[in-house]
Backbone as a ProteinNet text record, in pm:
[ID]
protein_1_A
[PRIMARY]
MVGRVALDDDWEGRVEPLLRQWIQDDNRWIRRTAILAQLKHKTRTHADVLFDFCEQRMHEKEFFIRKAIGWALREYGKTNPKAVIAFLQKHKKELSPLSYKEGSRILVKLGKMKA
[TERTIARY]
3439.7	3618.8	3697.2	3734.3	3795.2	3787.6	3665.9	3580.6	3623.7	3626.4	3655.6	3772.2	3868.1	3994.9	4050.4	4001.8	4062.2	4034.1	3915.6	3898.2	3946.8	4050.8	4064.2	4227.3	4233	4434.4	4452.1	4600.8	4691.6	4650.2	4572.7	4536.6	4628.7	4736.1	4851.3	4974.1	5007.4	5082.3	5068.7	4976.4	4919.3	4836.9	4725.3	4586.1	4592.3	4634.8	4618.7	4721.1	4830.7	4985.8	4903.2	4861.9	4812	4690	4578.2	4505.2	4580.4	4667.7	4657.5	4755.5	4805.6	4848.2	4769.8	4678.4	4511.4	4456.8	4469.8	4392	4479	4562.4	4648	4651.4	4631.3	4646.5	4574.1	4606.2	4584.4	4419.1	4410.8	4267.4	4184.4	4066.3	3911	3868.7	3843.8	3806.5	3882	4039.1	4119.4	4115.3	4098.8	4092.9	3936.5	3828.5	3704	3714.2	3789.2	3753	3801.1	3996.7	4018.4	3907.9	3825.6	3753.9	3635.6	3594.4	3465	3544.4	3632.3	3729.2	3698.6	3620.8	3625.8	3427	3363.6	3215.5	3154.2	3053	2961.2	3083.3	3180.5	3245	3222.7	3145	3087.6	3172.3	3197.8	3283	3390	3429	3548.1	3609.8	3570.1	3602.4	3743.4	3767.3	3957.3	3903	3782.5	3743.3	3842.5	4005.7	4033.3	4115.2	4106.1	4147	4038	3933.2	3790	3805.3	3833.7	3825.3	3889	4041.5	4103.5	4156.1	4090.8	4068.7	3896.2	3845.5	3736.7	3766.2	3861.1	3944.5	4016	4067.9	4199.9	4130.9	3991.2	3945.3	3854.2	3805	3699.1	3670.2	3769.1	3789.7	3772.3	3752.4	3718.6	3613.1	3595	3470.7	3352.5	3446.3	3463.8	3293.4	3215.6	3095.2	3092.2	3147.6	3196.8	3245	3356.7	3444.3	3329	3283.9	3171.1	3084.2	3047.7	2898.3	2953.9	3111.2	3180.4	3181.9	3196.3	3272.5	3151.4	2986.1	2885.6	2816.9	2834.2	2827.2	2843.2	3040.3	3100.9	3046.3	3019.3	2966	2830.8	2796.2	2634.6	2645.9	2682.2	2711.3	2826	2926.5	2986.6	2909.6	2783.1	2676.6	2615.4	2529	2481.8	2539.8	2652.2	2709.7	2811.4	2825.1	2911.7	2872.1	2752.2	2668.9	2759.9	2794.6	2871.4	2958.2	3022.9	3163.8	3135.2	3043.8	2989.8	2929	2865.6	2817.5	2898.1	3021.5	3125.3	3175.4	3232.7	3267.9	3260.2	3056	3017.1	3007.9	2947.5	2938.5	3122.6	3230.7	3378.9	3362.9	3282	3365.8	3296.8	3131.1	3054.6	3066.2	3132	3203.2	3265.9	3370.5	3484.1	3400.8	3268.6	3210.7	3143.1	3144.5	2998	2885.7	2796.7	2653.9	2606.1	2639.7	2623.6	2686.3	2802.3	2895.5	2822.6	2752.4	2707.7	2617.7	2494	2369.8	2327.7	2421.1	2468.7	2462.6	2619	2648.3	2591.8	2462.3	2355.3	2302.1	2199.1	2107	2017.3	2107.5	2007.6	2020.7	2119.2	2123.5	1975.2	1928.5	1876.9	1716.6	1738.9	1561.9	1590.7	1706	1639.3	1641.6	1700.1	1652.8	1745.4	1903.3	2050.7	2108.3	2032.1	2061.2	1996.3	2034.2	1875.5	1977.6	1959.6	1976.2	2071
7611.1	7601.4	7532.3	7493.3	7380.3	7265.2	7229	7118.9	7111.6	7188.9	7204.2	7143.3	7239.3	7197.2	7070.3	7038.9	6866	6773.1	6799	6673.7	6720	6824.8	6842.6	6858.9	6881.6	6876.3	6767.1	6774.8	6608.5	6603.2	6552.2	6488.4	6408.7	6355.7	6245.4	6408.7	6418.7	6531.1	6704.5	6754.2	6876.8	6896.9	6834.4	6845.4	6803.8	6668.6	6591.9	6653.8	6655.2	6740.1	6905.7	6955.9	7072.2	7005.9	6933.3	6923	6905.6	6806.3	6730.9	6849.3	6941.7	7077.6	7150.8	7154.4	7262.3	7179.7	7031.2	6998.3	7030.5	7042.1	7100.7	7256.1	7310.2	7438.9	7570.7	7587.3	7703	7761.7	7765.1	7826.4	7741.4	7771.8	7684.7	7646.8	7806.5	7765.9	7688.2	7665.9	7627.5	7455.5	7485.8	7332.4	7226.4	7333.3	7281.8	7322.9	7327.2	7338.6	7223.6	7192.9	7058	6929	6979.6	6827.6	6849.3	6974	6991.6	7000.8	6974.8	6973.8	6850.8	6763.8	6658	6642.2	6725.2	6722.9	6730	6604.3	6621.9	6549.8	6459.6	6405.9	6252	6224.2	6089.7	6021.3	5902.8	5814.5	5807.8	5956.7	6029.5	6064.1	6012.1	6081	5986.7	6058.9	5958.9	5982.9	5802.7	5802.7	5765.5	5722.5	5733.1	5842.9	5947.2	6063.3	6104.7	6148.2	6167.5	6131.2	5983.4	5951.8	5995.7	6019.6	6009.1	6203.3	6248.8	6381.3	6368.3	6340.3	6304.7	6255.3	6146.1	6147.4	6250.9	6347	6366.8	6542.6	6592.5	6655.7	6647.3	6501.4	6481.3	6524.6	6526.7	6601.4	6750.4	6766.4	6893.2	6979.1	7100.1	7145.9	7219.3	7285.1	7413.1	7308.6	7443.9	7389.3	7407.2	7478.6	7476.8	7317.6	7321.7	7188.1	7018.1	7068.5	6895.3	6876.2	7047.4	7030.4	7014.7	7039.4	6999.3	6842.4	6788.9	6659.1	6578.5	6595.9	6561.5	6615.9	6711.2	6683.4	6641	6617.1	6583.3	6402.3	6364.5	6173.5	6128.4	6270.1	6273.3	6261.2	6315	6309.6	6210.6	6207.1	6010.3	5932	5927.5	5830.6	5782.2	5896.9	5880.5	5817.6	5818.8	5690.6	5607.1	5600.7	5501.1	5436.6	5387.1	5430.5	5297.8	5196.4	5095.8	5123.9	5194.4	5291.7	5387.2	5481.4	5605.5	5483	5413.9	5342.7	5253.2	5200	5170.3	5225.8	5392	5480.8	5546	5556.7	5621.7	5487.6	5367.1	5252.6	5291.6	5256.9	5257.7	5341.2	5518.1	5585.9	5706	5606.6	5675.9	5734.4	5650	5763.5	5876.7	5875.4	5956.1	6073.5	6070	6133.2	6261.1	6408.3	6472.8	6410.9	6455	6431.1	6464	6596.4	6683.5	6633.5	6574.8	6522.5	6334.5	6275.6	6141.3	6231.6	6262.3	6303.1	6378.1	6423.7	6527.6	6372	6295	6211.6	6081.5	6092.2	5924.1	5981.4	6096.5	6175.6	6099.1	6083.6	6085	5884.2	5813.4	5670.3	5612.1	5713.6	5667.2	5705.7	5770.2	5847.8	5690.6	5646.9	5560.1	5456.6	5432.8	5303.8	5240.1	5257.1	5189.3	5095.4	5254.7	5224.1	5284	5267	5337.3	5425.5	5530.6	5661.6	5667.5
-1041	-1134	-1160.9	-997.9	-1010.9	-1025.6	-967.5	-999.6	-1192	-1221.7	-1396.7	-1421.6	-1376.1	-1348	-1348.2	-1211.2	-1184.8	-1246.2	-1347.8	-1477.8	-1590	-1629.4	-1743.3	-1767.8	-1633.5	-1619.9	-1570.2	-1600.1	-1534.2	-1390.4	-1376.6	-1203.4	-1152.3	-1234.8	-1150.8	-1103.3	-1231.2	-1222.4	-1164.2	-1170.9	-1081.1	-1049.7	-1007.5	-989.8	-793.5	-809.7	-681.3	-588.8	-658.3	-553.4	-493.1	-582.2	-548.7	-402.9	-419	-328.3	-246.5	-238.7	-132	-15.3	-131.1	21.8	36.7	1.2	-2.1	152.3	152.2	220.3	364.5	416.3	518.1	520.9	420.4	432.8	615.7	589.1	743.4	735.9	604.1	539.9	568.3	609.8	620	487.7	344.9	276.6	167.7	142.4	80.3	97.6	233.8	273.5	211.5	254.4	181.1	61.1	-6.8	-208.5	-182	-131.4	-157.2	-114.9	-45.5	-23	-141.9	-164.6	-293	-455.3	-497.7	-574.4	-665.9	-670.3	-700.8	-710	-658.7	-647.1	-807.8	-825.6	-937.9	-1083.6	-978.6	-1152.3	-1155.6	-1053.7	-1087.4	-1091.4	-1218.4	-1238.1	-1214.7	-1299	-1213.1	-1171.9	-993.3	-924	-870.3	-771.9	-717.9	-574.5	-616.6	-417.6	-344.4	-349.1	-272.9	-252.1	-270.3	-250	-214.7	-207.2	-126.6	-8.5	-4.3	131.2	166.6	160	247.5	272.3	192.5	235.7	402.3	296.3	466.1	581.4	564.6	683.7	728.2	665.5	736.8	801.9	743.8	823.5	903.6	877.6	997.3	1122	1189.4	1326.5	1354.4	1239.8	1235.3	1345.3	1346.3	1440.8	1322.1	1235.7	1144.2	1096.2	1111.4	1001.1	864.2	796.3	630	598	682.5	626	667.9	827.5	810	733.8	657.5	572.3	400.4	400.1	299.7	277.8	388.3	401.1	337.1	441.1	376.9	234.1	214.6	68.6	-47.4	23.8	-96.4	-109.7	-32.7	58.3	-29.7	-28.7	-65.3	-229.6	-274.2	-425.1	-515.2	-416.7	-483.3	-490.9	-337.9	-300.2	-407.2	-497.4	-599.9	-706.4	-725.4	-807	-831.9	-622.3	-571.7	-467.3	-491.8	-297.9	-203.3	-264.8	-219.5	-139.3	-223.8	-110.6	-9.6	-89.5	38.5	161.7	160.1	263.4	369.4	220.9	403	431	386.3	438.3	564.7	520.8	669.3	744.8	702.3	847.6	902.7	821.1	897	981.6	955.6	1042.5	1067.6	1130.4	1211	1318.6	1377.1	1526	1503.6	1390.3	1377.9	1352.3	1226.1	1119.7	1216.8	1174.4	1328	1273.3	1363.3	1283.9	1131.1	1162.3	1008.5	921.7	914.3	798.2	791.2	852.1	835.8	761.5	867.5	859.8	637.9	634.2	460.9	408	422	340.1	323.9	410.1	404.5	354.4	382.4	319	169	27.1	-76.3	-47.2	23.1	84.2	145.1	217.2	357.3	281.3	168.6	88.3	4.2	-32.2	-161	-130.5	41.6	116.2	73	65.7	72.6	221.1	304.6	428.8	544.6	654.2	736.6	801.5	865.5	938.4	1049
[MASK]
+++++++++++++++++++++++++++++++++++++++++++++++++++++++++++++++++++++++++++++++++++++++++++++++++++++++++++++++++++

């Protein structure tokens, strides 16, 4: 539901400011929703926001946040593999092994990067 609204609504005026509040929320499920809000947006993904949110939360130990980071990166990697590979390589040491593995899974399978 949130992802659909993020596509159809006023991104800069309403959606992005709201998601920027959510990524800082005390509730892990709200933070997770901010990370996943652009899932499956493909070429309409605001990559700068996606990567910023991943950077902001990559230190978290919460399983569902780590999984969400990997999921969001994996999905966007289907559309923009070069950007996701660059992000994964730049942040390999900071990302949890789960986030890295999930984020790179399709790219490794397609032979675009090594595990």
